[in-house]
PDB file of C-alpha atoms in Angstrom:
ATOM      1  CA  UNK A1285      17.586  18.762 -12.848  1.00 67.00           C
ATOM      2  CA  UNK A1286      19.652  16.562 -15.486  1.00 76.00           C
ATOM      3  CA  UNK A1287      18.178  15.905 -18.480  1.00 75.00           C
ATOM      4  CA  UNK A1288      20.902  14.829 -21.075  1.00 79.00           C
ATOM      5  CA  UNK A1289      20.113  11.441 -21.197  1.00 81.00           C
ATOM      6  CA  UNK A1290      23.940  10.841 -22.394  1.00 84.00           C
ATOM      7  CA  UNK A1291      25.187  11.089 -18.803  1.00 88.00           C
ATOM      8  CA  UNK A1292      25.498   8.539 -16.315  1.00 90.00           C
ATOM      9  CA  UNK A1293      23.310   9.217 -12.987  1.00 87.00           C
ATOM     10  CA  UNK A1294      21.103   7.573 -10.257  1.00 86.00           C
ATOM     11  CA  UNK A1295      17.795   9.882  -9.281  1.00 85.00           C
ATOM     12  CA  UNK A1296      15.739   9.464  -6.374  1.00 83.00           C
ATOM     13  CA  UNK A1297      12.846   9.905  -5.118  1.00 83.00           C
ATOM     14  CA  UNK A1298      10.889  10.539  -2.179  1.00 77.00           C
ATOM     15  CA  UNK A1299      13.722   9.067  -0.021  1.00 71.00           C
ATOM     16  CA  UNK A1300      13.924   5.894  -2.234  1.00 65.00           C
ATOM     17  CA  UNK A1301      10.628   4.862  -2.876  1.00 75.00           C
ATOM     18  CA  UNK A1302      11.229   5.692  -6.689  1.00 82.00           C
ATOM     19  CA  UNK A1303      14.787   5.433  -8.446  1.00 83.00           C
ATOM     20  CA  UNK A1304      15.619   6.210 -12.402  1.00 86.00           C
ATOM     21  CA  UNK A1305      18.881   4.925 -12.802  1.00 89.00           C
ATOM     22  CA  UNK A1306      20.741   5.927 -16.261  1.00 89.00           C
ATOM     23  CA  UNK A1307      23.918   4.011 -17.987  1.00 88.00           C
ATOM     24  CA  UNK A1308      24.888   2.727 -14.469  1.00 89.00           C
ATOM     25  CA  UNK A1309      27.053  -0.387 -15.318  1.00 88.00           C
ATOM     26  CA  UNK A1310      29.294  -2.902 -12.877  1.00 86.00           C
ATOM     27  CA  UNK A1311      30.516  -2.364  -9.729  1.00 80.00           C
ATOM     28  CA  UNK A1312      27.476   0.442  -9.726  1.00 81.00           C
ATOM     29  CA  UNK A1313      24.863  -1.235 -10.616  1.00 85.00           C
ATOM     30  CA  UNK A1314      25.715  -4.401  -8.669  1.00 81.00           C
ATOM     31  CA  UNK A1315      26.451  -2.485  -5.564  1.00 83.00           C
ATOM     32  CA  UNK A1316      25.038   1.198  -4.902  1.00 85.00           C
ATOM     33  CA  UNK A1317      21.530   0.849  -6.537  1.00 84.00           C
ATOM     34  CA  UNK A1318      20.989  -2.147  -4.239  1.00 83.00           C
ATOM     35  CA  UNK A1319      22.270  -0.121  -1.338  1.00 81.00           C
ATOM     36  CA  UNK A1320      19.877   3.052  -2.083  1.00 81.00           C
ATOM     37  CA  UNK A1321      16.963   1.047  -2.997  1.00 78.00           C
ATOM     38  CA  UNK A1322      17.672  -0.764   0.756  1.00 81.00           C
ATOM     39  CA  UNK A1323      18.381   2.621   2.777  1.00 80.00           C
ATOM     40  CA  UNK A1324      15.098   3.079   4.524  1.00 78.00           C
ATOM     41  CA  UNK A1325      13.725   5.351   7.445  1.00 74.00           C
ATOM     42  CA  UNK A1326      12.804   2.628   9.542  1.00 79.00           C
ATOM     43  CA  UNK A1327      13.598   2.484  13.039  1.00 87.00           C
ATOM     44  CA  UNK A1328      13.782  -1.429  13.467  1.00 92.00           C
ATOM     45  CA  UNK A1329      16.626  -2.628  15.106  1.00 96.00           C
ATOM     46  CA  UNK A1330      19.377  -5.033  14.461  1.00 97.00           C
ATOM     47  CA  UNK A1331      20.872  -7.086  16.918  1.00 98.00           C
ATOM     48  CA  UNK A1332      24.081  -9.492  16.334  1.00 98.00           C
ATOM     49  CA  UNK A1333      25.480 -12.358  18.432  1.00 97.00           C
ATOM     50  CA  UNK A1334      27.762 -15.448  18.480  1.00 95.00           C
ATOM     51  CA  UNK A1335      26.718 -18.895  18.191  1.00 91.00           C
ATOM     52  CA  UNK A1336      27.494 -20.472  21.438  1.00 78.00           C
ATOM     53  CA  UNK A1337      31.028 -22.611  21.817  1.00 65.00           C
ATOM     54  CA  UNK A1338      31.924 -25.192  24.539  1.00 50.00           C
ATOM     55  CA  UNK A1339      34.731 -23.889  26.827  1.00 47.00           C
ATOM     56  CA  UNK A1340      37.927 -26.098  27.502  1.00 44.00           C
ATOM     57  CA  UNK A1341      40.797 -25.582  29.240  1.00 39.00           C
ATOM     58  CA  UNK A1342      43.882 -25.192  27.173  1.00 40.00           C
ATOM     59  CA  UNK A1343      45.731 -27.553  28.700  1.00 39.00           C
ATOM     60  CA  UNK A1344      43.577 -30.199  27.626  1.00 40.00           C
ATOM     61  CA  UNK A1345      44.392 -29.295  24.329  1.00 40.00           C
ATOM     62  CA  UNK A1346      47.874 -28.618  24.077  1.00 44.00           C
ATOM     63  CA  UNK A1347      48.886 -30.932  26.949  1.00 42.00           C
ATOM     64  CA  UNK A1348      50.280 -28.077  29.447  1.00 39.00           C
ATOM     65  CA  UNK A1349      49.546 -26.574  32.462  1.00 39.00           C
ATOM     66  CA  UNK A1350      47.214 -23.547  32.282  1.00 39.00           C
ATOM     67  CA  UNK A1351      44.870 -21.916  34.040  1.00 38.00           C
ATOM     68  CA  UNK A1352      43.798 -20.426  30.728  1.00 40.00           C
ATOM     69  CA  UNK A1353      40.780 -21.610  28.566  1.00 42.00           C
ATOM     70  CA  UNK A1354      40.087 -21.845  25.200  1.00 44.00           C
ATOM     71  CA  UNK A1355      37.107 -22.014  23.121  1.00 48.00           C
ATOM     72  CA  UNK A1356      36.761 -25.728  21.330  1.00 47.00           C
ATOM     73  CA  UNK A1357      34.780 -24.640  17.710  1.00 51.00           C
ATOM     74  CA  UNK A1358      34.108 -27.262  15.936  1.00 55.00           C
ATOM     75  CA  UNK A1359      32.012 -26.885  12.422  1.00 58.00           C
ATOM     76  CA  UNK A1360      29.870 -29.659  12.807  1.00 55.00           C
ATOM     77  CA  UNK A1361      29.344 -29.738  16.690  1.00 69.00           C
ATOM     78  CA  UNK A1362      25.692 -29.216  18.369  1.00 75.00           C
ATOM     79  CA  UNK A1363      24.722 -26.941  21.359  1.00 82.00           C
ATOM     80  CA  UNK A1364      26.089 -28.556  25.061  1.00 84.00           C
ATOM     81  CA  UNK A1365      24.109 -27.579  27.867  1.00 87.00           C
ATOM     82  CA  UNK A1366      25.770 -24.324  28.307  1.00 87.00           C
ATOM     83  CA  UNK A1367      24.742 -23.578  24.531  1.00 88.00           C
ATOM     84  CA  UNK A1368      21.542 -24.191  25.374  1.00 91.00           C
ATOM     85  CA  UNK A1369      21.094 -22.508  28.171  1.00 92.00           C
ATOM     86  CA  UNK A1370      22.160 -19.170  26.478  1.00 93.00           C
ATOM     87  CA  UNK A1371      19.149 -20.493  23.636  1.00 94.00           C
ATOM     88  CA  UNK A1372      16.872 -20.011  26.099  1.00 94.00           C
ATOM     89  CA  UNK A1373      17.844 -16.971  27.421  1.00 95.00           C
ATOM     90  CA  UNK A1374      17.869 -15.489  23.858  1.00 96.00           C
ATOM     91  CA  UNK A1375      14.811 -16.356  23.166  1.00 96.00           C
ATOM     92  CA  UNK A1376      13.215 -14.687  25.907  1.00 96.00           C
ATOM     93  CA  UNK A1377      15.525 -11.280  25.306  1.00 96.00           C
ATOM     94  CA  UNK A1378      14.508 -11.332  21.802  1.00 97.00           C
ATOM     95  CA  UNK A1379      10.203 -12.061  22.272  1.00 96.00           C
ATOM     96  CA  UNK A1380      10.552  -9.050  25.100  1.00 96.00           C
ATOM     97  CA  UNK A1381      12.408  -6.532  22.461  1.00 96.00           C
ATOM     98  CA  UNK A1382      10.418  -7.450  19.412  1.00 95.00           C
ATOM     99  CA  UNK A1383       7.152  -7.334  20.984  1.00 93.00           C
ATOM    100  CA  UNK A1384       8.045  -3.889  22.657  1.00 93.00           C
ATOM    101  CA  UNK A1385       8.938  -3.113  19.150  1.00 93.00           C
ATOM    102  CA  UNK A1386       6.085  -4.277  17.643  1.00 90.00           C
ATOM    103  CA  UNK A1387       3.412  -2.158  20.145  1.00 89.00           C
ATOM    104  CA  UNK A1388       5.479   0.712  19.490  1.00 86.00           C
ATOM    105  CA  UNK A1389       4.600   0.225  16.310  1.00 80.00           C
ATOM    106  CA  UNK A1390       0.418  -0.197  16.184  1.00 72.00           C
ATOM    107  CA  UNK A1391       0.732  -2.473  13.412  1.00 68.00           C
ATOM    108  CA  UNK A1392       0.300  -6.122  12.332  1.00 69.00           C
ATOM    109  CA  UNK A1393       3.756  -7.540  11.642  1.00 70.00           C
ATOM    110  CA  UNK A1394       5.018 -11.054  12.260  1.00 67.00           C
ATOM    111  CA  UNK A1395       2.309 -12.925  11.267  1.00 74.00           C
ATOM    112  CA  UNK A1396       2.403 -16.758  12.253  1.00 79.00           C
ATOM    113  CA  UNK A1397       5.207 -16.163  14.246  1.00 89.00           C
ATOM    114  CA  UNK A1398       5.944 -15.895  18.181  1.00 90.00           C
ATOM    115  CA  UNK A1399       7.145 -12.645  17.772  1.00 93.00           C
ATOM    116  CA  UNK A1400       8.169 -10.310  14.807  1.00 93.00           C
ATOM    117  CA  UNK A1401      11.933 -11.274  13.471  1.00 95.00           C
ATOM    118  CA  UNK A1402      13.981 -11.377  10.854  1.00 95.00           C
ATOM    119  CA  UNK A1403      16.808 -14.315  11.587  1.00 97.00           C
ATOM    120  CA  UNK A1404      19.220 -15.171   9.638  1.00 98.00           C
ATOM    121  CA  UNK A1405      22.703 -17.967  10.799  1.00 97.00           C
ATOM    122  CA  UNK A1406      25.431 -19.400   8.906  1.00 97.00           C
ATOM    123  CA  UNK A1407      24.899 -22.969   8.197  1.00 96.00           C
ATOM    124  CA  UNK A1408      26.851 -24.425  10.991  1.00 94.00           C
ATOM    125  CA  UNK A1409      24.658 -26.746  13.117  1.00 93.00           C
ATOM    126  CA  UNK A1410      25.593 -24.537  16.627  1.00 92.00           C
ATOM    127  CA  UNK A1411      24.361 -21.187  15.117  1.00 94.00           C
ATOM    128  CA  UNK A1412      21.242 -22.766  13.396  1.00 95.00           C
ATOM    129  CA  UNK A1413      20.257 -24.544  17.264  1.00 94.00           C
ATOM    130  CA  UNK A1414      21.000 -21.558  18.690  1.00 94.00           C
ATOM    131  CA  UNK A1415      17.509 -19.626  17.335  1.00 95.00           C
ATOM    132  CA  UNK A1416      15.785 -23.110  16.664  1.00 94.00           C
ATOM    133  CA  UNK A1417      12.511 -21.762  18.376  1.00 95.00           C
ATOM    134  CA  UNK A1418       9.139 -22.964  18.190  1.00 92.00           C
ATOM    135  CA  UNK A1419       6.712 -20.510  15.960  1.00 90.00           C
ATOM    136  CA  UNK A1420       9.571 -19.038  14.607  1.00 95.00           C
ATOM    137  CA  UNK A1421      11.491 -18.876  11.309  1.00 94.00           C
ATOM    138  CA  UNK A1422      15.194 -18.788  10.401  1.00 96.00           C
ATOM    139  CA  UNK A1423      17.313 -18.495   7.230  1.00 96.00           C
ATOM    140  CA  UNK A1424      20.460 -20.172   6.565  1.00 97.00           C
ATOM    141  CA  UNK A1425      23.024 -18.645   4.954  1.00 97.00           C
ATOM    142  CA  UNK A1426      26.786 -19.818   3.950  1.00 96.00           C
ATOM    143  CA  UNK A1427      27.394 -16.096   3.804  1.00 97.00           C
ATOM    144  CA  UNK A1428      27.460 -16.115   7.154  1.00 97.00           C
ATOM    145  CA  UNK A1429      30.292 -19.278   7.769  1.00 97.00           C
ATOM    146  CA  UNK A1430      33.039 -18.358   8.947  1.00 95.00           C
ATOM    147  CA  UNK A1431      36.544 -17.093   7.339  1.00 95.00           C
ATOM    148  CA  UNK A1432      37.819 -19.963   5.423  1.00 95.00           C
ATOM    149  CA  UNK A1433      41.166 -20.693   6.330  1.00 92.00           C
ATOM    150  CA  UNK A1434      41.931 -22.919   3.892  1.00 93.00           C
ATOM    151  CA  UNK A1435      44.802 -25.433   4.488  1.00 91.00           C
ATOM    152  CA  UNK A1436      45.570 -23.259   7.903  1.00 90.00           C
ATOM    153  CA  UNK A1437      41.770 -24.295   9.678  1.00 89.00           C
ATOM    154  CA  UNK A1438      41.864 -25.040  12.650  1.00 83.00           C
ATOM    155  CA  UNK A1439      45.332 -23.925  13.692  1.00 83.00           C
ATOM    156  CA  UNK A1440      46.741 -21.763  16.099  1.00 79.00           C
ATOM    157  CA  UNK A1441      48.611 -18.330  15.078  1.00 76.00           C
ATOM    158  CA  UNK A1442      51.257 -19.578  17.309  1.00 78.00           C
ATOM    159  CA  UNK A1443      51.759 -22.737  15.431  1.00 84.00           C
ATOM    160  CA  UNK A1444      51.084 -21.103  11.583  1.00 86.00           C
ATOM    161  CA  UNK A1445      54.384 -19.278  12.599  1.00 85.00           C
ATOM    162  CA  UNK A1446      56.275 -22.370  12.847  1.00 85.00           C
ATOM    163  CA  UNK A1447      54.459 -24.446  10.418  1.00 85.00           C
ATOM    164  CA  UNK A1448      54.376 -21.631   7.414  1.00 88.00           C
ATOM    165  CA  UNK A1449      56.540 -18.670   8.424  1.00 88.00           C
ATOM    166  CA  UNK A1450      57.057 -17.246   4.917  1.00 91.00           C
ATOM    167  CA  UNK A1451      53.141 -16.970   5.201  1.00 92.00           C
ATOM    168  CA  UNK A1452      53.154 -15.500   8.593  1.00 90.00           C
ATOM    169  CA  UNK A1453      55.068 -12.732   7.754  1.00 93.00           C
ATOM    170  CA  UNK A1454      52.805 -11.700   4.755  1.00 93.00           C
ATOM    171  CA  UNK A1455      50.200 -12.027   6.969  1.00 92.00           C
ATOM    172  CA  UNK A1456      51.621  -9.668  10.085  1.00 92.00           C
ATOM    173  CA  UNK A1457      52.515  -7.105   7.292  1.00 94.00           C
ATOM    174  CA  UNK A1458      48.899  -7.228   6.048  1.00 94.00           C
ATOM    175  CA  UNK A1459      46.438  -9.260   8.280  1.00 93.00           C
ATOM    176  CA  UNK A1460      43.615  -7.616   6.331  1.00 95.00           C
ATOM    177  CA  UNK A1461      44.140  -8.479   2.591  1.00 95.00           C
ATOM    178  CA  UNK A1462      46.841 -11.448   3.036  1.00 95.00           C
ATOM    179  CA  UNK A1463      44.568 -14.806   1.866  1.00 95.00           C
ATOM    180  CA  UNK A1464      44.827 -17.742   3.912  1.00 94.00           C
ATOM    181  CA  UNK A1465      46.574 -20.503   1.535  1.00 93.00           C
ATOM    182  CA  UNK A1466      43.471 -22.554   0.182  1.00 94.00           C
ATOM    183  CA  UNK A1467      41.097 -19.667   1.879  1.00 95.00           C
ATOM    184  CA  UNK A1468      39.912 -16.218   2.027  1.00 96.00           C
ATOM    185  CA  UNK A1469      40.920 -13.180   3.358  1.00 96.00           C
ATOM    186  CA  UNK A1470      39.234 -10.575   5.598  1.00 96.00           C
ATOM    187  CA  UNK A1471      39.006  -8.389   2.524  1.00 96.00           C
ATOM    188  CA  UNK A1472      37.145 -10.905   0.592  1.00 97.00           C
ATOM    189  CA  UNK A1473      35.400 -11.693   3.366  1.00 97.00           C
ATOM    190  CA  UNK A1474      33.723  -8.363   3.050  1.00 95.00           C
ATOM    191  CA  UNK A1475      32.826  -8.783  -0.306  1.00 94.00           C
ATOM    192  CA  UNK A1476      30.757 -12.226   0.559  1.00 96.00           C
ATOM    193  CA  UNK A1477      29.117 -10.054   3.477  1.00 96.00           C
ATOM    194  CA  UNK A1478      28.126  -6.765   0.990  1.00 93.00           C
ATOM    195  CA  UNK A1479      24.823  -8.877   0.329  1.00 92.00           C
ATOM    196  CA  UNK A1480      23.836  -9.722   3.707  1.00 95.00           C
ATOM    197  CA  UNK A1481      24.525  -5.988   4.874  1.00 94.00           C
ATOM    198  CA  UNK A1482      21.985  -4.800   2.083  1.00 92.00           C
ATOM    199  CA  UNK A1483      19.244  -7.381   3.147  1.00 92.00           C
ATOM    200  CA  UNK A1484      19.667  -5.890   6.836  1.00 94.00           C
ATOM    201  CA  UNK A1485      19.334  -2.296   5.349  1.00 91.00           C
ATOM    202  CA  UNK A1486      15.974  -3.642   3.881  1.00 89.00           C
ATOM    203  CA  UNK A1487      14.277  -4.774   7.037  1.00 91.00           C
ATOM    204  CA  UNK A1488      11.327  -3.111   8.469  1.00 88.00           C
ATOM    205  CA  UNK A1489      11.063  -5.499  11.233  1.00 93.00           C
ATOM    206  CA  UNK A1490      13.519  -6.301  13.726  1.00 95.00           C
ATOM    207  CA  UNK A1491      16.522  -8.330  12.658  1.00 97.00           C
ATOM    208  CA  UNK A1492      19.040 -11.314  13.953  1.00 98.00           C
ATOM    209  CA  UNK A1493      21.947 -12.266  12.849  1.00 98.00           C
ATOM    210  CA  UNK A1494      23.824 -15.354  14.583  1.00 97.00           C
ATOM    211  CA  UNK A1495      27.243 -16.080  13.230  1.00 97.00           C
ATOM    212  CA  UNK A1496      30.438 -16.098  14.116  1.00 95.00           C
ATOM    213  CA  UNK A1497      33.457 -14.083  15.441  1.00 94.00           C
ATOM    214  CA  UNK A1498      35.000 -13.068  11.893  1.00 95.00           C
ATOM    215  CA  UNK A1499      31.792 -12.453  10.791  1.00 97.00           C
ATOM    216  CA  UNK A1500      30.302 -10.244  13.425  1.00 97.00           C
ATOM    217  CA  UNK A1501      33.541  -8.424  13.488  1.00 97.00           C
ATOM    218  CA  UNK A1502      33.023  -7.390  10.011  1.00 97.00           C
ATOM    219  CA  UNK A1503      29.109  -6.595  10.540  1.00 97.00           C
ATOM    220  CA  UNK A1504      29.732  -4.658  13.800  1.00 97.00           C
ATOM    221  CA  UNK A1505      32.533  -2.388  12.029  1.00 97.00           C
ATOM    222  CA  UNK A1506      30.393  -1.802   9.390  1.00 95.00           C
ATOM    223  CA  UNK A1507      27.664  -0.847  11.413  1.00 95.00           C
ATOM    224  CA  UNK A1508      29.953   2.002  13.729  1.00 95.00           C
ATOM    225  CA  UNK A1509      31.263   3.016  10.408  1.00 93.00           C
ATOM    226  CA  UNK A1510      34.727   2.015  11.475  1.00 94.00           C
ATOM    227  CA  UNK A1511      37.737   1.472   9.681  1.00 94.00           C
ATOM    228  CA  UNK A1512      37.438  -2.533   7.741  1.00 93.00           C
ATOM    229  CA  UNK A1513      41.005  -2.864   8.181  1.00 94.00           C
ATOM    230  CA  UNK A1514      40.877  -3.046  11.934  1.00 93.00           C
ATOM    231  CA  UNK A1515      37.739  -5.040  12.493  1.00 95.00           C
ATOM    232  CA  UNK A1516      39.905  -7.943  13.710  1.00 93.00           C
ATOM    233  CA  UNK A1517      40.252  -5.952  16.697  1.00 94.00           C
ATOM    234  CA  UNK A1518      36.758  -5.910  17.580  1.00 96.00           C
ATOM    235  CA  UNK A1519      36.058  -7.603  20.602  1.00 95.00           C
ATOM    236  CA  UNK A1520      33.203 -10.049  20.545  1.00 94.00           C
ATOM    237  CA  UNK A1521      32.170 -11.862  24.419  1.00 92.00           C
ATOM    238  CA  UNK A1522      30.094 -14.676  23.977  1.00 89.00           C
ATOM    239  CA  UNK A1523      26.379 -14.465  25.432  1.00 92.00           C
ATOM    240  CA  UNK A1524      26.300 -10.798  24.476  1.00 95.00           C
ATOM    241  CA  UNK A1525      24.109  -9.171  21.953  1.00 97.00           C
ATOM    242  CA  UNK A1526      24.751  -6.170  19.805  1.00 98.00           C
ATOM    243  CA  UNK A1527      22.040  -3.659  19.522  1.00 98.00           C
ATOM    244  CA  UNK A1528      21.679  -1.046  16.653  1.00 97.00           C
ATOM    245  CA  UNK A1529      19.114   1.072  16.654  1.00 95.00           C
ATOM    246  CA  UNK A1530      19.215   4.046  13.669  1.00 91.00           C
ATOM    247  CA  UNK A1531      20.092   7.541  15.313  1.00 89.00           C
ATOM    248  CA  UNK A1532      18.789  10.851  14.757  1.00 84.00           C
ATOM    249  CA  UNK A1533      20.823  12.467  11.686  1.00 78.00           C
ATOM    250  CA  UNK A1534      22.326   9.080  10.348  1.00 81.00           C
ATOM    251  CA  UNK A1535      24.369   6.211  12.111  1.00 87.00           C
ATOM    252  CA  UNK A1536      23.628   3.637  14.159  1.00 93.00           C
ATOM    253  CA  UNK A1537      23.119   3.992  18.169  1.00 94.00           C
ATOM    254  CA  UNK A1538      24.767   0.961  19.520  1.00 96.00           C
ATOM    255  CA  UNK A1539      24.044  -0.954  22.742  1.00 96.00           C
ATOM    256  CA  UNK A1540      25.377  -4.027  24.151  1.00 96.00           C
ATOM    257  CA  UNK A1541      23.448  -6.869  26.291  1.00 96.00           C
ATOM    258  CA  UNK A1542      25.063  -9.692  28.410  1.00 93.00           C
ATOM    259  CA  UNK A1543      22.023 -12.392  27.750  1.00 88.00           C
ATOM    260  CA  UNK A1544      22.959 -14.946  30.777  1.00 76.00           C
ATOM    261  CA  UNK A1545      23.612 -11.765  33.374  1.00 60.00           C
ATOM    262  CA  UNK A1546      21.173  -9.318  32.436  1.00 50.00           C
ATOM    263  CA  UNK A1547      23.649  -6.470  32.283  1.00 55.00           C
ATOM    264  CA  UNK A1548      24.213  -3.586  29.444  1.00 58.00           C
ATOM    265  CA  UNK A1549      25.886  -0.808  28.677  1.00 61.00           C
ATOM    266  CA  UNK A1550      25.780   1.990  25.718  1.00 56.00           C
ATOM    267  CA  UNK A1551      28.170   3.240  23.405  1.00 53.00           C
TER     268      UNK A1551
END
């Protein structure tokens, strides 16, 4: 037991539901307390996805021929059909799992709603349509936009090498920490997320999170307890979900859902 009240020290009890915190300045206070008083023994899920995007081919856009396609993002763009479509199908996937969550449960939760859900999108019109359901309620949030890149959005990789090759190469020795001129990096990317994370960590009832691929990538490394500096890697399919469910002696179990085929696996 400490009791010189000189020290500097966070106590807590009964798994959180009490905390005496003692000369705990800064990065401390701003960061850990909120993340202990957030840790909880709940076994709600989370589940993470991509706002829809309308597929082109890339020869359309560059003016070759190419079988290949390429996704056309645009900030202020609305759902197409296809978008849509995958709306639909999320809605149903998520009233199925929150309602099997929610008789698990025995309890009243999710009151004047469909079903039980904590949403939350960045601003951008395609992620906010995308869980635009009726009885049910959403929160914006511009933590949840995607990385700015500044001067460089809306460019290629391929073409920032021509156009800004000294920046290139700062960026190939350190893709996770080199800022986009005018932008953000991944790095501080994180830093806008650490508040979104902690809201998450707070949840009793299921949670939602539509965004967007630098986003996720963060949130999904975060979640596996993987390495920040390679989240870029993190491959992200549109019309798939990302389940985490907490797992016996810490962690997160993860699960992955392909909304328009019906298929899953489990990692």
């Amino acid at each position: 037991t400490i009791e010189d009240d000189d020290l500097s020290y966070i106590k807590i009890f009964n798994l959180s539901s009490k905390m005496m915190v003692n000369h705990i300045y800064g990065m401390l206070a701003k960061s850990v307390v909120p993340a202990l008083m957030a840790w909880n023994m709940g076994t709600r899920p989370i589940y993470l996805c991509r706002a829809s995007a309308e597929v082109a081919p890339m020869s359309t856009l560059q003016g070759k021929k190419s079988r290949r396609h390429t996704l056309v993002l645009s900030k202020q763009e609305s759902l197409d059909d296809a978008g849509q479509t995958f709306s639909r199908h999320l809605h149903k996937f998520m009233k199925e799992e929150c309602l099997n969550f929610k008789q698990r449960r025995g309890n009243e939760m999710g009151e004047g709603q469909a079903f039980p859900c904590h949403i939350v999108t960045s601003t951008i019109p395609r992620a906010r349509e995308t869980v635009a359901w009726n009885r049910m309620i959403s929160t914006a949030l511009s933590q949840l936009n995607p990385l700015d890149k500044g001067e460089l959005t809306g460019k290629e990789i391929s073409s920032i090498a021509e156009d800004a090759s000294e920046w290139h190469a700062q960026y190939l020795a350190d893709p996770f920490r080199t800022r986009y001129p005018g932008g953000e990096s991944q790095a501080d990317l994180m830093l806008r997320l650490e508040p979104v994370a902690i809201c998450l960590e707070q949840q009793v009832e299921p949670s939602l999170v539509v965004s967007h691929t630098s986003v996720l990538q963060a949130l999904v490394a975060y979640f596996r307890n993987s390495l920040a500096e390679t989240c870029m890697n993190i491959d992200l399919p549109l019309n798939t979900v990302f389940k985490f469910e907490p797992a016996k002696g810490g962690g997160w179990k993860e699960t992955r859902h392909c909304i328009c085929s019906g298929e899953s696996d489990t990692l």
